[in-house]
Short mmCIF file of C-alpha atoms in Angstrom, two decimals:
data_model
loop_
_atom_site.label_atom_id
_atom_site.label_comp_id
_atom_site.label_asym_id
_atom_site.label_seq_id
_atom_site.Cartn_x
_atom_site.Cartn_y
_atom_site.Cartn_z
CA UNK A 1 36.82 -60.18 32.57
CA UNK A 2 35.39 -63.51 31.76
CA UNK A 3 32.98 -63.18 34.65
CA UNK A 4 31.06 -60.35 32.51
CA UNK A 5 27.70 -62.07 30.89
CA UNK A 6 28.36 -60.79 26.95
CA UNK A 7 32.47 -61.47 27.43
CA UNK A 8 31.48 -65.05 28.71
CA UNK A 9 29.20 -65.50 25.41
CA UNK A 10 32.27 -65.08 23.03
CA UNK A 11 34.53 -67.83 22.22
CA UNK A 12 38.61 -67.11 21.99
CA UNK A 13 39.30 -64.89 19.19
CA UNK A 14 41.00 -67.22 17.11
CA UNK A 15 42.78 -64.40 14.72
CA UNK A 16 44.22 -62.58 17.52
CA UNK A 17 46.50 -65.45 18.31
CA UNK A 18 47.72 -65.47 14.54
CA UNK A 19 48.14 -61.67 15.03
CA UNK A 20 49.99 -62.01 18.17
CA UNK A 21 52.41 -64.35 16.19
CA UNK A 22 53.19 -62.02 13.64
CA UNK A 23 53.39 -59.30 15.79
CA UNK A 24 56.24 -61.40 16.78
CA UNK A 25 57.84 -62.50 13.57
CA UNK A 26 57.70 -58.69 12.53
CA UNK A 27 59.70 -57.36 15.57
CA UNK A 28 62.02 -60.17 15.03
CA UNK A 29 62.66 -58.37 11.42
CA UNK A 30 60.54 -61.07 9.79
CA UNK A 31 59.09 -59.39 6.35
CA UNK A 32 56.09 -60.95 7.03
CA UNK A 33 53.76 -60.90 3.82
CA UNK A 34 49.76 -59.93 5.22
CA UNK A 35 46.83 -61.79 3.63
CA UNK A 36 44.90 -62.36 6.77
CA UNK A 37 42.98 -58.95 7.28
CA UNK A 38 40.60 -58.05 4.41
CA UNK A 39 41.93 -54.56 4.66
CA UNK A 40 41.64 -52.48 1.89
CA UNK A 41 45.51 -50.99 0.80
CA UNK A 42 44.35 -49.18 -2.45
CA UNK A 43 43.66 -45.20 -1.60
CA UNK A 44 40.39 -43.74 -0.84
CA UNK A 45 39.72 -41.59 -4.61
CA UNK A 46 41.28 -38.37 -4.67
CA UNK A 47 37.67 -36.89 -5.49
CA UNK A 48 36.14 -37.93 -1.79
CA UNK A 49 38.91 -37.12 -0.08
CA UNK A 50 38.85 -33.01 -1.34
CA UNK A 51 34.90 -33.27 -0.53
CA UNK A 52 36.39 -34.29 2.85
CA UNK A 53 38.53 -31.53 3.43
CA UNK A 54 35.81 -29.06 1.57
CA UNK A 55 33.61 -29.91 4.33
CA UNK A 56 35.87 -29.80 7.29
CA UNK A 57 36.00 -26.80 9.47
CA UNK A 58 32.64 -25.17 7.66
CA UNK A 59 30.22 -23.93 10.23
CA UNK A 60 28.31 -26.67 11.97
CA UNK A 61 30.44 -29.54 10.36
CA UNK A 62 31.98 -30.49 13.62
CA UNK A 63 28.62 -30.17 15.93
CA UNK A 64 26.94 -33.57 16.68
CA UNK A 65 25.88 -34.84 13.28
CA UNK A 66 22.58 -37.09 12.86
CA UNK A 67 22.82 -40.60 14.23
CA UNK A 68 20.30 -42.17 11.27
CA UNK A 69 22.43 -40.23 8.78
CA UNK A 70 22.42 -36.87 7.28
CA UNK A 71 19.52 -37.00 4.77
CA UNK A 72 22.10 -36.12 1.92
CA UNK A 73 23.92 -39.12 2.14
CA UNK A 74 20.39 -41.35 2.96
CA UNK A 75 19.10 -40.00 -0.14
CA UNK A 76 22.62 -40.99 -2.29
CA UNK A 77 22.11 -44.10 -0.78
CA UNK A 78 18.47 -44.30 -1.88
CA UNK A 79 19.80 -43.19 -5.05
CA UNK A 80 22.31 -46.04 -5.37
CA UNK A 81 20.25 -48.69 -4.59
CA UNK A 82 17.34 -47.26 -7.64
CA UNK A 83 20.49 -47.71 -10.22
CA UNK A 84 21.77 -50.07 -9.10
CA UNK A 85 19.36 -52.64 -8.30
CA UNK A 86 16.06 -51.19 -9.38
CA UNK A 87 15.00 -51.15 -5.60
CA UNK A 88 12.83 -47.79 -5.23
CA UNK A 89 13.58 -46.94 -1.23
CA UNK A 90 12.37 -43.94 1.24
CA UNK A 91 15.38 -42.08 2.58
CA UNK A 92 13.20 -41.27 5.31
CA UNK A 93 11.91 -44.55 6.45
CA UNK A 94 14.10 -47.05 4.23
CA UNK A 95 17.77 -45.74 4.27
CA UNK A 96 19.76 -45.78 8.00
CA UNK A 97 23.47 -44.86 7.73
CA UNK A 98 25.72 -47.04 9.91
CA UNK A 99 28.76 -46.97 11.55
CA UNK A 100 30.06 -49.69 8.90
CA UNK A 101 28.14 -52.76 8.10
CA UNK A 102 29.47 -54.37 10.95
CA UNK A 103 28.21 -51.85 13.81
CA UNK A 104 25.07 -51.89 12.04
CA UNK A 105 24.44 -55.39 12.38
CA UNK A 106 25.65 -55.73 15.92
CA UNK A 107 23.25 -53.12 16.83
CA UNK A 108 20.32 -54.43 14.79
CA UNK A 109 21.40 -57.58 16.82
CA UNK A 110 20.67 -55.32 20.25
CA UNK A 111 17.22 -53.84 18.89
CA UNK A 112 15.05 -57.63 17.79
CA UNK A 113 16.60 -59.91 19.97
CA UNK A 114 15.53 -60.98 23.15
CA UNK A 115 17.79 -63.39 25.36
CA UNK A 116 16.63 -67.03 23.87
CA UNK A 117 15.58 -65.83 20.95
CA UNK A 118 17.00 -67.96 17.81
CA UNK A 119 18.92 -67.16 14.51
CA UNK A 120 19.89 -68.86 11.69
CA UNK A 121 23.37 -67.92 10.72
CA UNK A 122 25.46 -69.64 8.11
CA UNK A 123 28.63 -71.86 9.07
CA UNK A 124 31.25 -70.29 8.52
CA UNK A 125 30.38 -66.61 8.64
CA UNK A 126 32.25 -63.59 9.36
CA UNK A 127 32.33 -64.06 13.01
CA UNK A 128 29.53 -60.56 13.70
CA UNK A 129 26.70 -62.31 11.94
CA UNK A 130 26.65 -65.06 14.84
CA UNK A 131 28.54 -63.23 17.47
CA UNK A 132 26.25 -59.83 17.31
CA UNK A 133 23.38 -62.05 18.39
CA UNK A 134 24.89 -63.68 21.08
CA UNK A 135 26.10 -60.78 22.64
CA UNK A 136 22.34 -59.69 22.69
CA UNK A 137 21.82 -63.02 24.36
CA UNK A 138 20.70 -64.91 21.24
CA UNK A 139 20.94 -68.50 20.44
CA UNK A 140 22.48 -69.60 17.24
CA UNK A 141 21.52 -72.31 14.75
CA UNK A 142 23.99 -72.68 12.05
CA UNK A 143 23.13 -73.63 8.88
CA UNK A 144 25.24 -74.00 5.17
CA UNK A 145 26.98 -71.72 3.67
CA UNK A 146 26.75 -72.86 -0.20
CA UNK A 147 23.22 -71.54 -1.75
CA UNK A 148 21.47 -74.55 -2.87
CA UNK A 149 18.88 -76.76 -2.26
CA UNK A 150 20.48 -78.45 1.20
CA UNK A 151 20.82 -74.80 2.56
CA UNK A 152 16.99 -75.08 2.48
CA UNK A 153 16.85 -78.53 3.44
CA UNK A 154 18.90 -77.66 6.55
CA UNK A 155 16.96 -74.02 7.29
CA UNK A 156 14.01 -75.98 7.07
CA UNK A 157 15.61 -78.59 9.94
CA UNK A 158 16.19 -75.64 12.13
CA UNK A 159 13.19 -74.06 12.10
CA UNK A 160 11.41 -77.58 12.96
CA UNK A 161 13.40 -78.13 15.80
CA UNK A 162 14.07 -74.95 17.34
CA UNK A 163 12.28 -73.72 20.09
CA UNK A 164 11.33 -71.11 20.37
CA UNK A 165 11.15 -70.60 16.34
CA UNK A 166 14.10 -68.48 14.74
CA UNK A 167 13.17 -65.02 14.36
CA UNK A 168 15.74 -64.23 11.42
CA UNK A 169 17.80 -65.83 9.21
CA UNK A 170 21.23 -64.11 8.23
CA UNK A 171 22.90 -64.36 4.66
CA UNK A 172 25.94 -63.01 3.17
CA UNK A 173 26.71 -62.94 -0.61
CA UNK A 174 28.94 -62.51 -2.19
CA UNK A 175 30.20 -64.29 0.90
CA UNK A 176 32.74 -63.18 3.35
CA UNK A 177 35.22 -65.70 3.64
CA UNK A 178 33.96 -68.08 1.22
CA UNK A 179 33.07 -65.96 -1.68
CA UNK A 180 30.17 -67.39 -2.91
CA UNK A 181 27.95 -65.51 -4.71
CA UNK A 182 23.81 -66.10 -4.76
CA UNK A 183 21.34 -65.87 -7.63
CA UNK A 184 18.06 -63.82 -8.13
CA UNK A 185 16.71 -67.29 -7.88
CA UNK A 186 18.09 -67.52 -5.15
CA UNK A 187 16.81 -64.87 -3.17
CA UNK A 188 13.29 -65.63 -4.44
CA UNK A 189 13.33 -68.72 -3.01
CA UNK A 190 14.84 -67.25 0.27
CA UNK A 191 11.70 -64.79 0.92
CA UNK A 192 9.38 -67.49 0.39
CA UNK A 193 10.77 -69.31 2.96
CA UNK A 194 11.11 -66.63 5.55
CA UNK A 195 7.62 -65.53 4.57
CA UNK A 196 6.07 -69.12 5.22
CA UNK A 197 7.60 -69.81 8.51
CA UNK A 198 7.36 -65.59 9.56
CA UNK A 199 11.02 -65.06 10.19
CA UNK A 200 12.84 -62.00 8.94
CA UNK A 201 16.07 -61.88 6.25
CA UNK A 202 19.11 -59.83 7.30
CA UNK A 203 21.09 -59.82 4.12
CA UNK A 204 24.92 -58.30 4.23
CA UNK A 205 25.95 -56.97 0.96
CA UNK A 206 28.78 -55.55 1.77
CA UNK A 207 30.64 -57.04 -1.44
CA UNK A 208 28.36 -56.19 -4.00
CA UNK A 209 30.76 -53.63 -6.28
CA UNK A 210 33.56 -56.19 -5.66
CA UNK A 211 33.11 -59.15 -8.82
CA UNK A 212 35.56 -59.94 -11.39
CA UNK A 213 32.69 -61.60 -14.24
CA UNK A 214 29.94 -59.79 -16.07
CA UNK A 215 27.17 -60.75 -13.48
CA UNK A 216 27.07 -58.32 -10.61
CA UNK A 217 25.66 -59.69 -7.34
CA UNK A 218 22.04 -59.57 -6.91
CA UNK A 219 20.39 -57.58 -3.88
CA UNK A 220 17.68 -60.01 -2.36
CA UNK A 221 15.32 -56.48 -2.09
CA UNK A 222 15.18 -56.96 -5.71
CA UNK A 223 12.85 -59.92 -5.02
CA UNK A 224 9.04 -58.77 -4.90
CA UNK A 225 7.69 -58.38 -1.44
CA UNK A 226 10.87 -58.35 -0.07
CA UNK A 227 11.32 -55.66 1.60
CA UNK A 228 8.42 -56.85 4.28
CA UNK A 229 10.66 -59.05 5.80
CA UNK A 230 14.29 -57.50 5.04
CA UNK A 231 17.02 -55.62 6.14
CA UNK A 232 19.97 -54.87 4.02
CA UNK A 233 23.31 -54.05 5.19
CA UNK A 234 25.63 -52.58 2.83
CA UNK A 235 29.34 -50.80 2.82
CA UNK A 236 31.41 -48.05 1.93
CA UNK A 237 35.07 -49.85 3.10
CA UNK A 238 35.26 -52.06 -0.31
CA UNK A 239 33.78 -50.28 -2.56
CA UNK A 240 35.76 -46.71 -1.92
CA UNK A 241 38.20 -48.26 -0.20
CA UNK A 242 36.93 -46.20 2.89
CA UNK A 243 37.53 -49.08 6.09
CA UNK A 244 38.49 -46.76 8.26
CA UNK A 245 35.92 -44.52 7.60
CA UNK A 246 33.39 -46.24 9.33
CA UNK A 247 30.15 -45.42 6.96
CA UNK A 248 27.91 -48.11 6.11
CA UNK A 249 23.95 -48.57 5.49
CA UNK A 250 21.18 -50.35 6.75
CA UNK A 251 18.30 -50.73 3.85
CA UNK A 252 14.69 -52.02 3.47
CA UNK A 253 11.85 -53.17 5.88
CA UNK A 254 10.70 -50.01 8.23
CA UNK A 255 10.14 -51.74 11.01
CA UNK A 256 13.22 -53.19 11.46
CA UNK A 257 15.11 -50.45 10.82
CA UNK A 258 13.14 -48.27 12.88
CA UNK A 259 14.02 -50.42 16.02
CA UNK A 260 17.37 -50.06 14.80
CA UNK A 261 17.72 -46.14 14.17
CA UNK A 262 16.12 -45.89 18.27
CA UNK A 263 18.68 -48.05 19.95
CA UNK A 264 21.95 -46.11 17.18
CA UNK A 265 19.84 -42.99 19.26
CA UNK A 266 20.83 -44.06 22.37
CA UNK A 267 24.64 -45.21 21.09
CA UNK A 268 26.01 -42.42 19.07
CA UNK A 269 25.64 -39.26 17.04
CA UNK A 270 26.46 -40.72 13.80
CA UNK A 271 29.43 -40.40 11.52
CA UNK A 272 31.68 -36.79 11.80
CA UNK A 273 29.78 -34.66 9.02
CA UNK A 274 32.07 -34.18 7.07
CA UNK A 275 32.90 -37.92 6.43
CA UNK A 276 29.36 -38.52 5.79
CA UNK A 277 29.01 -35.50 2.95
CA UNK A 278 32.36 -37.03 1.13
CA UNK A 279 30.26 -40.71 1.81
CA UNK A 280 27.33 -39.12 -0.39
CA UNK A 281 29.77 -37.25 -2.99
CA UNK A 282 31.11 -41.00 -3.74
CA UNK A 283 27.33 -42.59 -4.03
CA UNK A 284 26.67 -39.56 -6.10
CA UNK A 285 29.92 -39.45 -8.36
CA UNK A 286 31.73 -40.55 -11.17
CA UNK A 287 31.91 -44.62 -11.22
CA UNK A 288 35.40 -45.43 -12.50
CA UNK A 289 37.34 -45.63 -9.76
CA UNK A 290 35.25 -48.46 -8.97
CA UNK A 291 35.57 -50.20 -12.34
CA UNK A 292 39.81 -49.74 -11.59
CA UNK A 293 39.45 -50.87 -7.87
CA UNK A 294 37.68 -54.66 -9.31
CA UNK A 295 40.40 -54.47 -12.13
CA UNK A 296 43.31 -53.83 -9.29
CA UNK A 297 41.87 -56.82 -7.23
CA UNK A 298 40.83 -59.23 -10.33
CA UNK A 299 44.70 -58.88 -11.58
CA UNK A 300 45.78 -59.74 -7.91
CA UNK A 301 43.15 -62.66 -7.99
CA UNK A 302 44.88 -64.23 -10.88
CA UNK A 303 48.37 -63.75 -10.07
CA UNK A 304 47.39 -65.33 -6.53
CA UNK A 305 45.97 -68.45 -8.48
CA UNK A 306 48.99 -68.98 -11.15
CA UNK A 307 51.65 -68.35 -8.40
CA UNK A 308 50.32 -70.06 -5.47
CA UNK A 309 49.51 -73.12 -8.51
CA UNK A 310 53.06 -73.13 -9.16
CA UNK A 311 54.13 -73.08 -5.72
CA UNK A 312 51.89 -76.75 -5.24
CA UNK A 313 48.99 -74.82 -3.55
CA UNK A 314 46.11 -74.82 -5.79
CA UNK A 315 43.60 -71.74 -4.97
CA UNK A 316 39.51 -71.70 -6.03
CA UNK A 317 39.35 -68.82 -8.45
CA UNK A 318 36.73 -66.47 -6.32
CA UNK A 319 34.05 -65.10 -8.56
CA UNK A 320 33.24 -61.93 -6.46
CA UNK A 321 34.76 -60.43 -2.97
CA UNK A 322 38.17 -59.59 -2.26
CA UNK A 323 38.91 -62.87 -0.62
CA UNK A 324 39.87 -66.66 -1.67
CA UNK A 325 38.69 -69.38 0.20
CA UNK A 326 41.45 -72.35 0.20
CA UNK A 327 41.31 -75.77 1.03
CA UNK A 328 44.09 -76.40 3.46
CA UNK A 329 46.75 -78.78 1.72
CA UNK A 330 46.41 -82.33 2.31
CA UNK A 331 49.08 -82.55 4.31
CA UNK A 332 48.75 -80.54 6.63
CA UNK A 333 45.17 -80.81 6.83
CA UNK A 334 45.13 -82.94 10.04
CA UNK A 335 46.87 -79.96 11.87
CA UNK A 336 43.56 -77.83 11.38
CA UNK A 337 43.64 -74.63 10.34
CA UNK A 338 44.74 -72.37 12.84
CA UNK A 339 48.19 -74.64 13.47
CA UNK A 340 48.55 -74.08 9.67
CA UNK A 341 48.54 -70.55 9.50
CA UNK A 342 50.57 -70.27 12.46
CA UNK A 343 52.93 -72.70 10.55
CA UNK A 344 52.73 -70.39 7.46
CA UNK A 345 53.77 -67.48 9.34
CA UNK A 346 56.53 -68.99 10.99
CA UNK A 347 58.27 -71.24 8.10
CA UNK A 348 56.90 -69.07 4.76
CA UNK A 349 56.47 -65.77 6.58
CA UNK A 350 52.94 -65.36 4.83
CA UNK A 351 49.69 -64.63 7.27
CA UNK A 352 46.53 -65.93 6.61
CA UNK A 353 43.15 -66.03 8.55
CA UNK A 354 42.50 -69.58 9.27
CA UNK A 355 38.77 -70.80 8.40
CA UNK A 356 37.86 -72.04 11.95
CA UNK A 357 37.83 -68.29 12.90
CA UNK A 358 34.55 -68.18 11.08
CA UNK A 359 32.98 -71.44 12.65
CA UNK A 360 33.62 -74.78 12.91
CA UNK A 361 33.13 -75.85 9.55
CA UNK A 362 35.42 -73.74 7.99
CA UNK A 363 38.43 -75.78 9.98
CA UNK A 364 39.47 -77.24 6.89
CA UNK A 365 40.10 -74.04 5.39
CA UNK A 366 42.43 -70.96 5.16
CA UNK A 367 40.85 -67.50 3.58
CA UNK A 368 43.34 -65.57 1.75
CA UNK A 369 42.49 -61.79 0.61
CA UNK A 370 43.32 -59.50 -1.84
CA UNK A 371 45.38 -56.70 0.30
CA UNK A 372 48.61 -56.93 -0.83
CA UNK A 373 50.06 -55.63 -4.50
CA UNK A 374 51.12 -58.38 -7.09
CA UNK A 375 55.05 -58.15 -6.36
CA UNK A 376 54.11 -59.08 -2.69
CA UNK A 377 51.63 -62.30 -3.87
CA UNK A 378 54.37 -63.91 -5.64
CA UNK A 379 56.69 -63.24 -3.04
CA UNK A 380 53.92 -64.99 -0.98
CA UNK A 381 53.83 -67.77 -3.43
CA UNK A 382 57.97 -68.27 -3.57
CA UNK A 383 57.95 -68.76 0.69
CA UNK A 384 55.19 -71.01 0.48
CA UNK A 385 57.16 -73.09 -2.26
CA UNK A 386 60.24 -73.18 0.16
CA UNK A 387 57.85 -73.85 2.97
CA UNK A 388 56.40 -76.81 1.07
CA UNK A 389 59.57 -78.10 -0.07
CA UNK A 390 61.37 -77.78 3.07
CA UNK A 391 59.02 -79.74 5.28
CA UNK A 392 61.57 -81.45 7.28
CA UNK A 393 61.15 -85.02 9.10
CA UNK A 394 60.05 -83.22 12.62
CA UNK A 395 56.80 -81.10 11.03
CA UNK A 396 55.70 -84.36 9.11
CA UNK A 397 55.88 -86.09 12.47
CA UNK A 398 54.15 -83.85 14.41
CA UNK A 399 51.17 -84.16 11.05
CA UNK A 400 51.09 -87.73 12.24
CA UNK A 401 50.94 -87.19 16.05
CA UNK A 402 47.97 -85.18 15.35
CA UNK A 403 46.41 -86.99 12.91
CA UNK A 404 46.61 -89.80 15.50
CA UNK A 405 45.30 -87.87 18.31
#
């Protein structure tokens, strides 16, 4: 298999060998406690689910659907983007319905790149935003995560020395793993830099429902002129707690997402019918099981940060996103991050997703999410304090060996 050009491309997938270690643990009986997989565990709402089965089994619902999107759900999308952000789109032209935010970018990544051609992707990332490019025979430059001044600095750096130049630069707030969030501000300054060096912005929004403060996230399309140079990929999975749905959006520049609807033309048919009619009933409907879903995951947030506290393990209260990004302890730091979590699976009985699955800068980090209810966190927290406080003479010298090495 590794003979294949795009297979070749793609570095080990670092989470699989966590997963193949808990695999493990669990058919040893281990009760192995899952906060590696941002997977959603609260229900889709009851009221999508009966649009669901409303639709099924009408006439034409289970024919080929429309591979851009039925144009009820690109016009609830349309819709969703005027309330929420005060970004006027065309269903038509503006609005592509994806197969998830994730399928979307990988095949945006198929329809602008040519093999050579560089992007700017932040370091770390979730893994698509660097890996959809390089399947497509892209180069990648990374760049900072954090948005501030150096992430300019350093985008600036890139596009100097690349050759050829970048043709986009990919962002992702709030951030998926780190959960950073980005400001109007922000974004402002974002499009004047992709304007002044002719580059285009492929934004992933696919956390924007999911903050736990008073400011919700920004959409950079709410920046004037934007939209000339943008693409905005957005998601149903959070939100609705709909992952395995597989509906997500594409929003913003026509261009762009014209290239994109031709190749999705040549890929699929689009989402079964009648999962796209209950995707437009939940743009379209009533808004508090979304205010319960960020109340569910806030609560989780701050038992995660008092229990884990009390276990010794101090977590970064996230802001926004269903996911805390968490220093690896001091410790065990020199072991790197993917030793760790195999360590935390094996001793605590807790899985993480170790940070250097999202590049190499995340190494120093372990990303912790949201998917499990409160009883199971501090559970989570109690193996971790036995963990911590049972770190025998053997696991502190094999620290040393590899802090040596």
């Amino acid at each position: 298999m590794s003979d294949f050009y795009r297979v070749r491309r793609l570095p080990p997938y670092v989470f699989e060998q966590v997963n193949r270690l808990k695999a493990k643990a669990r058919a040893g009986g281990a009760d192995i406690i899952d906060l590696g997989m941002g997977n959603p565990d609260l229900p889709t709402p009851r009221h999508i689910i009966d649009k669901l089965v409303e639709t099924a089994g009408k006439p034409r619902t289970d024919r080929y659907s429309a591979s851009k999107g039925i144009a009820g759900l690109r016009r609830a999308q349309a819709s969703y983007y005027e309330r929420r952000f005060g970004v006027k789109l065309n269903p038509d032209s503006q609005v592509v319905a994806t197969l998830g935010s994730k399928e979307g970018f990988a095949n945006m990544a198929q329809a602008i790149t040519a093999p050579g051609d560089v992007v700017l992707v932040p370091n770390p990332s979730y893994p698509i935003h660097a890996f959809g490019f390089l399947m497509a025979g892209g180069v990648i430059r990374s760049v900072p995560i954090e948005p501030n001044e150096e992430f300019f600095r350093a985008a600036e750096r890139a596009v100097m020395h690349s050759i050829p130049k970048p043709i986009a630069i990919v962002v992702c707030y709030p951030s998926n793993p780190t959960a950073m969030v980005a400001s109007l501000d922000f974004y402002r300054d974002l499009v004047l830099f992709a304007k002044k060096h002719d580059i285009y912005i492929l934004s992933d929004l696919a956390y924007a429902e999911v903050y736990f403060d008073e400011n919700p996230p920004p959409s950079v399309l709410q920046v004037p002129g934007a939209i000339d140079i943008c693409v905005e990929f957005t998601s149903m999975s959070k939100t609705f707690s709909m992952a395995g749905w597989r509906i997500g959006f594409a929003v913003g520049n026509e261009r762009l997402l014209s290239a994109l609807a031709r190749v999705k033309s040549y890929l699929d048919y689009g989402a079964y019918t009648p999962i796209q009619v209950a995707a437009a009933a939940a743009l379209n409907g009533p808004e508090d099981c979304i205010h319960e879903m960020r109340s569910v995951y806030r609560k989780r947030r701050d038992v995660m940060v008092e229990s884990f506290a009390q276990a010794g393990w101090k977590i970064p209260a996230p802001t926004a996103s269903m996911f805390a990004w968490v220093p690896v302890p001091e410790k065990f730091r020199a072991l790197g991050s993917l030793e760790f979590s195999k360590l935390l699976i094996e001793k605590a009985d807790v899985a993480v997703a170790p940070g250097i699955g999202f590049g190499e800068h995340g190494d120093d980090y372990v990303r912790l999410a949201l998917v499990e209810n409160e009883q199971r966190i501090r559970q989570a927290a109690r193996g971790i304090r036995r963990f911590f406080d049972g770190a025998d003479d053997s696991l502190h010298n094999l620290i040393e060996a590899k802090a040596r090495a």
